[in-house]
Short mmCIF file of C-alpha atoms in Angstrom, two decimals:
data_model
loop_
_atom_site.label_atom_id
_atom_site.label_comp_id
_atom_site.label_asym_id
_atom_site.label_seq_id
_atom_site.Cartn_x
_atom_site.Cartn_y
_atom_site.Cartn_z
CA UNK A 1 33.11 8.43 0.43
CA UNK A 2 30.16 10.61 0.98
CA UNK A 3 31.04 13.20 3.72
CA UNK A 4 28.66 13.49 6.50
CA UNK A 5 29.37 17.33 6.30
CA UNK A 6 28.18 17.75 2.64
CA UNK A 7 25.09 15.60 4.09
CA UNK A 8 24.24 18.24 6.70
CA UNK A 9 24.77 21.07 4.21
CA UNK A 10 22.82 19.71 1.53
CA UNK A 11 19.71 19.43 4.53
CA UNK A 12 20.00 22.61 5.70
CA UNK A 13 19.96 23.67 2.02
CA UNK A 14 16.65 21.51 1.41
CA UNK A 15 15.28 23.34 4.87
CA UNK A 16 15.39 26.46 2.65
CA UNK A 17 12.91 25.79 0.20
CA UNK A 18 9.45 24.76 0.26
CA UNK A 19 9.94 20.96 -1.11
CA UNK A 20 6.29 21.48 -2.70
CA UNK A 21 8.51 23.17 -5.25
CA UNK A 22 9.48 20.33 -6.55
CA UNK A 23 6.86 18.70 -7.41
CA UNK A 24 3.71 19.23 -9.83
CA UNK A 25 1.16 21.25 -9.06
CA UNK A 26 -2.38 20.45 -7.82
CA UNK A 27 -3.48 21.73 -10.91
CA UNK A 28 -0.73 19.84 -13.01
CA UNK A 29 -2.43 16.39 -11.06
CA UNK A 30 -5.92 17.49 -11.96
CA UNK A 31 -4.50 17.11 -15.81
CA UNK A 32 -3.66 13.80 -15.43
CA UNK A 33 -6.23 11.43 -16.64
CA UNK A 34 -6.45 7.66 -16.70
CA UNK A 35 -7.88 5.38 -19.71
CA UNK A 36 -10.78 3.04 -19.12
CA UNK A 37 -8.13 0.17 -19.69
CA UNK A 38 -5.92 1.47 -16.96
CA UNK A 39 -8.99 1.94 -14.86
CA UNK A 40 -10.05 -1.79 -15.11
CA UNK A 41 -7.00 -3.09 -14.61
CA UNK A 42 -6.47 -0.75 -11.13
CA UNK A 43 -10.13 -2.30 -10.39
CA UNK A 44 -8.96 -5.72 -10.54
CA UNK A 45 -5.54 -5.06 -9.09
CA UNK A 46 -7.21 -3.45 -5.83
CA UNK A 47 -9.94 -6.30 -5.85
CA UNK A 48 -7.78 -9.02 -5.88
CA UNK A 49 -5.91 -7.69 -2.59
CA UNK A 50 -9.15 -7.78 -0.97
CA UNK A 51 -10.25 -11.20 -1.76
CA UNK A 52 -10.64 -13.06 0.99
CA UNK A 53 -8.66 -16.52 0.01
CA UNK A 54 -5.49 -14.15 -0.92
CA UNK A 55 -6.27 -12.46 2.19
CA UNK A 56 -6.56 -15.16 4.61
CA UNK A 57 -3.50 -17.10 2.72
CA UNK A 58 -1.26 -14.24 1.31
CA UNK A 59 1.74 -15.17 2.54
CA UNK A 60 4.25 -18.53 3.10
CA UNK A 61 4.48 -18.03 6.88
CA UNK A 62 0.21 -17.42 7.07
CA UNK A 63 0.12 -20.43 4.39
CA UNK A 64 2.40 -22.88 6.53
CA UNK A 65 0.04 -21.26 9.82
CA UNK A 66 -2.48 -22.62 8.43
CA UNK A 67 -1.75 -26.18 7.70
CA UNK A 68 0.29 -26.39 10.81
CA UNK A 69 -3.28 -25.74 12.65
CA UNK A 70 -5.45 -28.31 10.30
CA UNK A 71 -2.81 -30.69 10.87
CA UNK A 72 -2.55 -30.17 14.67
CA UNK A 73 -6.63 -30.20 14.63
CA UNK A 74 -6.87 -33.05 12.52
CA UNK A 75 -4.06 -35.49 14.43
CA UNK A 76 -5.33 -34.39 17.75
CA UNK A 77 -9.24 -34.58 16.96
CA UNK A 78 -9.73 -32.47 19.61
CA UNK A 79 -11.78 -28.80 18.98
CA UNK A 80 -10.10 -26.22 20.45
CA UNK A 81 -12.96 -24.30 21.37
CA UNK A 82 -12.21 -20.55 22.97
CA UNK A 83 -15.81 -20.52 25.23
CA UNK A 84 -15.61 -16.69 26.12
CA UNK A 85 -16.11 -16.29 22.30
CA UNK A 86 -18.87 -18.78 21.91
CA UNK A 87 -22.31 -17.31 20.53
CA UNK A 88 -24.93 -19.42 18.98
CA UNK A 89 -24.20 -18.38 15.60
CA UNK A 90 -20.50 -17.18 16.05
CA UNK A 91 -18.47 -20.36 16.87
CA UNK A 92 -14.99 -20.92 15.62
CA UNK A 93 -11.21 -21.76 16.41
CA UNK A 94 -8.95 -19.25 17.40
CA UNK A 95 -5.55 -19.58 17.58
CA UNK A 96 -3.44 -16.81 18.48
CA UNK A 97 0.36 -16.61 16.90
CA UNK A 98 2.93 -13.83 17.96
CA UNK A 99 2.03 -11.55 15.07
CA UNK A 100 -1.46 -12.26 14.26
CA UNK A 101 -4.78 -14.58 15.10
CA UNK A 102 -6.03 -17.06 13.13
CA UNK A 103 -9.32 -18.10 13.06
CA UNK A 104 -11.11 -21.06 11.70
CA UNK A 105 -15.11 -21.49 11.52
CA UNK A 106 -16.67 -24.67 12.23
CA UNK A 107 -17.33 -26.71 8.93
CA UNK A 108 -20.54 -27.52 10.58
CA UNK A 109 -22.07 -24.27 11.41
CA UNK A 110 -24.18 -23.97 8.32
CA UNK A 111 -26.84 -26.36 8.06
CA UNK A 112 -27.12 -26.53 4.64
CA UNK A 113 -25.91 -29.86 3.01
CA UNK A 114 -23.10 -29.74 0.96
CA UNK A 115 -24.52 -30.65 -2.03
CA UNK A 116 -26.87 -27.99 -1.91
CA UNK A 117 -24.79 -25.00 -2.48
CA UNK A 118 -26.37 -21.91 -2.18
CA UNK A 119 -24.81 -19.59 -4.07
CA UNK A 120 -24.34 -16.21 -1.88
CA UNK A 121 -27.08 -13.39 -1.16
CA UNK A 122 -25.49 -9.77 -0.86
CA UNK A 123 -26.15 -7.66 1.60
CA UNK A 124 -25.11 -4.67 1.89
CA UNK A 125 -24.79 -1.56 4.84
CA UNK A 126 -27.97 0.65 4.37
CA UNK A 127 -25.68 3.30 5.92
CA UNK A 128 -22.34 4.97 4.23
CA UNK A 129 -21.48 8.38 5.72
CA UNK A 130 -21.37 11.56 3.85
CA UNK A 131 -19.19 12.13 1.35
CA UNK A 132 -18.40 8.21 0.22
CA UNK A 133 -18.56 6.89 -3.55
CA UNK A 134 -18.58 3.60 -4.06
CA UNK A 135 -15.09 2.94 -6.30
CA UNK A 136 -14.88 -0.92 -6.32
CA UNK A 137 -17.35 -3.43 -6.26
CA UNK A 138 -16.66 -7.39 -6.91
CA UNK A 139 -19.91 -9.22 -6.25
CA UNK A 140 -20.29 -13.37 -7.86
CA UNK A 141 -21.57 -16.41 -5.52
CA UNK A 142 -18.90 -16.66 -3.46
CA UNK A 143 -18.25 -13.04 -2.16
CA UNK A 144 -19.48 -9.57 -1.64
CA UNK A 145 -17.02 -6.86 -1.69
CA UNK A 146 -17.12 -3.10 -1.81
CA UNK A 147 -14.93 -0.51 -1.44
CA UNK A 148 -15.67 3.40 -0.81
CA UNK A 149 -13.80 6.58 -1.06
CA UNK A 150 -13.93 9.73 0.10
CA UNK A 151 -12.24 12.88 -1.32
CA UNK A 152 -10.09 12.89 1.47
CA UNK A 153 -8.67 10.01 1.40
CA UNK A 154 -10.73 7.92 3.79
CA UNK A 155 -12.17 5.05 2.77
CA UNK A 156 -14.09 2.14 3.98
CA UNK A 157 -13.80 -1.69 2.93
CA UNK A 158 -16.98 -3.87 3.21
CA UNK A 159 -17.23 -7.54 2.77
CA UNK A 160 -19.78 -10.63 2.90
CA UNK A 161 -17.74 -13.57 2.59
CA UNK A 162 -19.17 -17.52 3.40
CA UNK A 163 -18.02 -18.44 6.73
CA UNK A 164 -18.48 -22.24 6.92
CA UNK A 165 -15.07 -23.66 6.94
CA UNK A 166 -13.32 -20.51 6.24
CA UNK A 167 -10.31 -19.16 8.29
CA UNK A 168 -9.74 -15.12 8.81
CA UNK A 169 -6.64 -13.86 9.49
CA UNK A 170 -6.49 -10.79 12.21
CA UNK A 171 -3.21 -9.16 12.00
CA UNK A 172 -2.91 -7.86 15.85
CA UNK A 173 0.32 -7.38 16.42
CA UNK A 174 0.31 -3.44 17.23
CA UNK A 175 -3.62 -3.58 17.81
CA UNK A 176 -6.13 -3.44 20.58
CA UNK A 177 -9.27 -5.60 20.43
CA UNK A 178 -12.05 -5.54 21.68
CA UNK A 179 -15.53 -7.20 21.35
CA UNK A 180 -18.78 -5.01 21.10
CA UNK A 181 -22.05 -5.37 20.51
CA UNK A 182 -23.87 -5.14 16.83
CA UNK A 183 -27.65 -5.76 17.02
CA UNK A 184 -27.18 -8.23 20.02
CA UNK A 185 -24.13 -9.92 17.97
CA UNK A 186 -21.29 -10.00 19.39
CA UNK A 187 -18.04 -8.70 17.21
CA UNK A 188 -14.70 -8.49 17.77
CA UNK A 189 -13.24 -4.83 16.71
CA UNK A 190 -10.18 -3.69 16.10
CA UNK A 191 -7.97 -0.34 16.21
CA UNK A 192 -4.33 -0.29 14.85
CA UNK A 193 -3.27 3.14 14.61
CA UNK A 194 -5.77 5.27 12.82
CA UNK A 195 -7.10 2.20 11.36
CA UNK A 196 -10.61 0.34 12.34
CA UNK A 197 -12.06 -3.21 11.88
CA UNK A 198 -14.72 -5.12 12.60
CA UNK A 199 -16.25 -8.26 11.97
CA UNK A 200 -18.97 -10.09 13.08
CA UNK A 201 -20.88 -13.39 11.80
CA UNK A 202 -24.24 -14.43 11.10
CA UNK A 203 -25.39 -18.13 10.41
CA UNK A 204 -23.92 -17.90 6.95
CA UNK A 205 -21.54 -15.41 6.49
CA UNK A 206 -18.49 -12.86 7.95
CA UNK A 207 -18.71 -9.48 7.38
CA UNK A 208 -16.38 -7.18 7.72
CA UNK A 209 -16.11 -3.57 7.58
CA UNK A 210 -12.71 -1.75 8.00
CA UNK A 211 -10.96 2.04 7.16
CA UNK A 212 -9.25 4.69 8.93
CA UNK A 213 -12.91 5.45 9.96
CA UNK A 214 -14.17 6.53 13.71
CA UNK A 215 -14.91 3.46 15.98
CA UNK A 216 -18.41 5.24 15.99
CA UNK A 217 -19.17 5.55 12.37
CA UNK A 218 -17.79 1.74 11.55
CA UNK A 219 -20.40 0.50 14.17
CA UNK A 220 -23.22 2.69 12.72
CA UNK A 221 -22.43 1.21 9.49
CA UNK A 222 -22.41 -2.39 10.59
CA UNK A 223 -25.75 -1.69 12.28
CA UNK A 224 -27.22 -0.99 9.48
CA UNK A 225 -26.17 -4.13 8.09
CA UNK A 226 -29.87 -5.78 7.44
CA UNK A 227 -29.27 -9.53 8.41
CA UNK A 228 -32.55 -11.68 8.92
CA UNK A 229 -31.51 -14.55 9.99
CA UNK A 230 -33.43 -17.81 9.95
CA UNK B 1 -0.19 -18.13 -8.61
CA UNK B 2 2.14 -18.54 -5.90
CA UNK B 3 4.19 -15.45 -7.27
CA UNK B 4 1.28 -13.50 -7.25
CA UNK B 5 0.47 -14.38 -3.93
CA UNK B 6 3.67 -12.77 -2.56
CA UNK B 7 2.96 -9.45 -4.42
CA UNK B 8 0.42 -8.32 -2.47
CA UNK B 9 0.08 -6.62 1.01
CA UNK B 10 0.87 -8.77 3.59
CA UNK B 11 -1.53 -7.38 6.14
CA UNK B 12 -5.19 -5.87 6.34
CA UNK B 13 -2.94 -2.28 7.76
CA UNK B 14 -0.40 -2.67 4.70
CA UNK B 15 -4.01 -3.26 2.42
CA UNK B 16 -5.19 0.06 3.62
CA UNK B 17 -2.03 1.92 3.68
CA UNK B 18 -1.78 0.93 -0.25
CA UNK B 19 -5.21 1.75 -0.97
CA UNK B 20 -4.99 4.74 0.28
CA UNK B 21 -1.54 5.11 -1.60
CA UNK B 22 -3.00 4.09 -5.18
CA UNK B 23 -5.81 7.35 -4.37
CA UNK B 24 -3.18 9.55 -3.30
CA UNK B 25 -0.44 9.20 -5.60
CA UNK B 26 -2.06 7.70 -8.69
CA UNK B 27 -1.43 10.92 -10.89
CA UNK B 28 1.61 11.66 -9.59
CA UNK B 29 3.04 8.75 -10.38
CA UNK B 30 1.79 9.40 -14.17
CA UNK B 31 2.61 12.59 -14.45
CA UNK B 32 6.35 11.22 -13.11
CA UNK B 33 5.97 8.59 -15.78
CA UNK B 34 5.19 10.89 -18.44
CA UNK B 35 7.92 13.21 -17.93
CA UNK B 36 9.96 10.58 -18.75
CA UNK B 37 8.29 8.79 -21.30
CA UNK B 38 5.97 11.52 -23.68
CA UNK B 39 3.44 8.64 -24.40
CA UNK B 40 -0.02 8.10 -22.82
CA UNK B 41 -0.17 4.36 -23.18
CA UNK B 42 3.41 4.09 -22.14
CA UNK B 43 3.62 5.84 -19.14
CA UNK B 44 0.07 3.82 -17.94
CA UNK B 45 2.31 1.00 -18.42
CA UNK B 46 4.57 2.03 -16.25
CA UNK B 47 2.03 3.53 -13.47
CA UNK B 48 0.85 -0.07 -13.20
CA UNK B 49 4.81 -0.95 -12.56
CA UNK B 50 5.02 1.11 -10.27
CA UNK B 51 1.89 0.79 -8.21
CA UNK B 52 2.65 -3.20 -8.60
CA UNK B 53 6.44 -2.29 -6.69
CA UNK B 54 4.99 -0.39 -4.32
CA UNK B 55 2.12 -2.99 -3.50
CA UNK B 56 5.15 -5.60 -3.16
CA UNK B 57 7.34 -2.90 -0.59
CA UNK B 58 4.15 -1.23 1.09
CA UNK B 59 5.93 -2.17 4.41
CA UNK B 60 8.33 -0.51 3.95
CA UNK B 61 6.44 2.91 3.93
CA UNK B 62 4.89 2.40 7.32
CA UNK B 63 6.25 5.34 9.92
CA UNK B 64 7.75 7.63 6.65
CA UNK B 65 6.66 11.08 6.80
CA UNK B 66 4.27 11.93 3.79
CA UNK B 67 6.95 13.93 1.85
CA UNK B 68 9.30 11.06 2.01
CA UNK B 69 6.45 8.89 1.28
CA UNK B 70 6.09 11.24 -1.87
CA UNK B 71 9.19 11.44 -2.84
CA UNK B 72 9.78 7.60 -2.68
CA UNK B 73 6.85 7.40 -4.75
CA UNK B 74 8.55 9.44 -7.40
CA UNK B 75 11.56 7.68 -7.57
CA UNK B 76 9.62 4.42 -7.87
CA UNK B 77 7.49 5.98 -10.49
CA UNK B 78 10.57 7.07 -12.69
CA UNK B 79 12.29 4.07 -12.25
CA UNK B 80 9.45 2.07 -13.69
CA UNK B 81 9.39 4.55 -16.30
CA UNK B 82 12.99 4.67 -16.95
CA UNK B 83 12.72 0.48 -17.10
CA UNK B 84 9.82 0.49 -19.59
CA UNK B 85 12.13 3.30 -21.65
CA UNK B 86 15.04 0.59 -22.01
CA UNK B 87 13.04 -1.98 -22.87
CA UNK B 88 11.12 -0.26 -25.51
CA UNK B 89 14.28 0.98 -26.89
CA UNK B 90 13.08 3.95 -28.59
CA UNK B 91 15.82 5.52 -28.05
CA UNK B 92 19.75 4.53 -27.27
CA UNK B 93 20.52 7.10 -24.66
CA UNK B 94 18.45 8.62 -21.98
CA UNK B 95 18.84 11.95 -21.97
CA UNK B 96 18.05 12.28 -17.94
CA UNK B 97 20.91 9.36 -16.96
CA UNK B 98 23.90 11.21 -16.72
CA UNK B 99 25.69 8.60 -14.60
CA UNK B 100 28.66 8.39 -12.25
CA UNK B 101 31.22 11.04 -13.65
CA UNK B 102 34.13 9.91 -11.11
CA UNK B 103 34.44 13.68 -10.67
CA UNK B 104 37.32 13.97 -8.14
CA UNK B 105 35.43 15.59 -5.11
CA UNK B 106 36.68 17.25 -2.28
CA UNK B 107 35.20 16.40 1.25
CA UNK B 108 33.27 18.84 2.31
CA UNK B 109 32.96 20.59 -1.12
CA UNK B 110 30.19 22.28 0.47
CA UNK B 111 30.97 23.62 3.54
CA UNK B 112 31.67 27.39 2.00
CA UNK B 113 29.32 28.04 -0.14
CA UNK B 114 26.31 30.12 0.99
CA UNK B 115 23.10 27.72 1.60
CA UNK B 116 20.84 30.12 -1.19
CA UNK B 117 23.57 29.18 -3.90
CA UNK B 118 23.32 25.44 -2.96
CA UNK B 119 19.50 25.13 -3.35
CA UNK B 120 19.72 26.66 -6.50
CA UNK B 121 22.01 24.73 -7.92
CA UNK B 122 19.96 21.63 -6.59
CA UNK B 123 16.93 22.93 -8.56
CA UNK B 124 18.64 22.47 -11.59
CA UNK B 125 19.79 18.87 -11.01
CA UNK B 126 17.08 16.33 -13.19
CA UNK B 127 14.20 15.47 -10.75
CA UNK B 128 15.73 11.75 -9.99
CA UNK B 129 18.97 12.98 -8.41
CA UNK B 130 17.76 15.83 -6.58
CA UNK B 131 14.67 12.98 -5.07
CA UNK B 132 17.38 10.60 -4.13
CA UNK B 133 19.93 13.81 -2.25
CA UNK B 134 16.48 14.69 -0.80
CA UNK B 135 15.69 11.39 0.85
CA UNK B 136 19.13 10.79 1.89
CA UNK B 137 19.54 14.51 3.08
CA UNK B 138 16.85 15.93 4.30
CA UNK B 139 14.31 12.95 5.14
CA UNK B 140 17.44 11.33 6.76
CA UNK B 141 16.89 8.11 5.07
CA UNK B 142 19.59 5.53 5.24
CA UNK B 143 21.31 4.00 2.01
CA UNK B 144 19.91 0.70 3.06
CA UNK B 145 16.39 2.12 3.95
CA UNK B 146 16.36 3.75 0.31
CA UNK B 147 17.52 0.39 -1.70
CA UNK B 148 14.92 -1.53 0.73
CA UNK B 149 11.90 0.41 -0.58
CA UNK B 150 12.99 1.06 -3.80
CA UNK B 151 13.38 -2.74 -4.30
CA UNK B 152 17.26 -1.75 -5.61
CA UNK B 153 20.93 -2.52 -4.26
CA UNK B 154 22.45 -0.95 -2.19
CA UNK B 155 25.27 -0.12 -4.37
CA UNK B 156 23.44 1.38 -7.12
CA UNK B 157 21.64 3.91 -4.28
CA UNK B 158 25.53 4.47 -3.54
CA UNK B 159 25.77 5.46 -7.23
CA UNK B 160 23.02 7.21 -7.77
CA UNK B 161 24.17 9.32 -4.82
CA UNK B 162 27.33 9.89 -5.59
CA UNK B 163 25.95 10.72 -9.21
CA UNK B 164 23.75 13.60 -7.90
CA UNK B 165 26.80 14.75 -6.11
CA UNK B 166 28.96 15.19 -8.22
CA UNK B 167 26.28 16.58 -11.15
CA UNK B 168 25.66 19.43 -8.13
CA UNK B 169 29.82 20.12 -7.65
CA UNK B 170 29.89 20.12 -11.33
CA UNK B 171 27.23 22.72 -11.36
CA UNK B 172 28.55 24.61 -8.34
CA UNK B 173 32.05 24.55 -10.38
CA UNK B 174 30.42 25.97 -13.51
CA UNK B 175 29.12 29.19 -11.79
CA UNK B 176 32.32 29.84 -9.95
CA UNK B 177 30.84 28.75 -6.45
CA UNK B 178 33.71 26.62 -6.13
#
């Protein structure tokens, strides 16, 4: 068996050195280069995390959440309405689980018909501190998603995504929420650790801004979010 | 679909704690790949591997310092590169898999030899093993902690571990230190 003794030696041994040691150098990392195929595929591979139906239903227990709530809603035909959280254009379901919150927007909040699809407009935050390059971008009828980097390592997700009928997921086990104010909308906001999000609605859409960004700079950003609504 | 749907992170705080891993550790995990594997294409290959396993296990990185977090990384990295090596089959024997000697060890085979000669002799042991004594050692990660993220058993972190061992007494033995 492994002795507990040559355990503690071998630490006090690794104390000795600077661990850096053993591992390339900053300059050896600058070498390394990636091909354009390896650079579409880690496009796609980070986009399709973001996308909001793998999102929203990205695992069995959020999957079987889910149903369990349409089927309760559906059987009951009662609306569970939470009225604290009711704003004219910011109406849903919420249902709050041990772990995590999910909540559903009314089918009927859009007014257009459902034949008349309307494919989606971006629209995207006039405002992205300092420093930020846009490294992924997925933008077709259905969504609007962007996601920016900063050389050290911060980065900020945005996303435009339909609400009508959709559900959104809020992991808040471990968080503090709050609701604030963007442009007389109200939006819920959330810190978990050094990591912020926000959302708010509009008559169409949910957008959502998140990254271990300052509560400050991820509500100047969604200010500058241009909605005209109407 | 349904497989696919279980290999991502779970949570909008796992999503950002892998982005922020694919930015960080993207060429290191390459350069880990290529050490092991001389070929561009190849060790690409495995990067995606290995950024795919640690997509899948990103839980298990929450609360882990950043130099275990690093050195995790690296294990995954040459795993997926050691993996891809097999299956390509360029070669019959892998020149960095000395395994499981069944040395006969004593105890504490360490406890008199002078800490300078011990990290020395740990610096020459192939980058895997000395990653693996290094979790285990020094980050204080448990056996079952170190299968858990690596996505192995807990028996072959036993062996790998014992392997390292007994490559470093076998070492220390060679220069006289024991």
């Amino acid at each position: 068996m492994i002795n507990q003794a040559i355990r503690a030696s071998l630490k006090t041994a690794f104390s000795l050195v600077e661990l850096d040691a053993f591992y390339p150098t900053q300059e050896e990392l600058e070498a390394i280069t990636f091909s354009d195929k390896f650079e579409q595929w880690a496009a796609r591979f980070l986009k399709r995390q973001e996308h909001f139906w793998f999102r929203t239903f990205n695992t069995v227990g959020k999957q079987v959440a889910a149903v369990v709530l349409t089927v309760v809603l559906a059987l009951s035909a009662v609306t569970i309405s939470v009225e604290a959280l009711r704003e004219p254009f910011f109406e849903f379901i919420t249902k709050t689980f041990e772990k995590f919150t999910l909540i559903t927007f009314h089918e009927n909040d859009d007014p257009s018909p459902e034949d008349e699809f309307i494919p989606l407009k971006p629209i995207d935050p006039t405002y992205i501190p300092e420093g930020f390059e846009l490294t992924s971008e997925t933008v077709d009828f259905m969504m609007n998603m962007k996601t920016y980097a900063h050389k050290n390592e911060t980065i900020i997700h945005y996303s435009q995504s339909f609400k009508n009928g959709s559900q959104l997921y809020i992991d808040t086990e471990d968080a503090t929420i709050t609701r604030i104010n963007i442009n007389e909308r109200e939006a819920i906001f959330k810190q978990e650790y050094n990591e912020t999000y926000l959302f708010f609605t509009d008559m169409h859409y949910i957008y959502e801004i998140s990254g271990n960004l300052t509560k400050e700079e991820l509500i100047k950003i969604a200010e500058s979010i241009p909605i005209h609504e109407k | 679909m349904f497989f696919y749907l279980l290999t991502i992170p779970e949570t909008p705080g796992d999503k950002w704690t892998f982005a922020k891993a694919y930015f960080k550790y993207r060429k290191l995990i390459k350069h880990e790949a290529l050490q092991v594997l001389q070929n561009e294409e190849l060790a690409e290959d495995a990067t995606q591997e290995a950024l795919i396993h640690i997509a899948r296990s990103v839980q298990q990185f929450r609360g882990k310092s950043e130099e275990s977090e690093r050195a995790y990384v690296c294990v995954i990295a040459h795993n997926a590169a050691v993996d891809l090596y097999r299956k390509e089959k360029r070669h019959l024997e892998h020149k960095t898999d000395p395994r499981y000697f069944e040395m006969p060890m004593q105890e504490d085979f360490l406890g008199n030899i002078a800490q300078g000669d011990i990290i020395n002799k740990i610096k020459e042991l192939p980058p895997q093993k000395r990653r693996i004594l290094e979790l285990w050692a020094f980050h204080g990660e448990s056996r079952k902690a170190i299968a858990k993220t690596l996505g192995i058993s807990y028996n072959v972190v036993q062996k790998e571990l014992r392997s390292a061992q007994e490559l470093l007494y076998k070492k220390l033995k060679e220069a006289d230190l024991i």
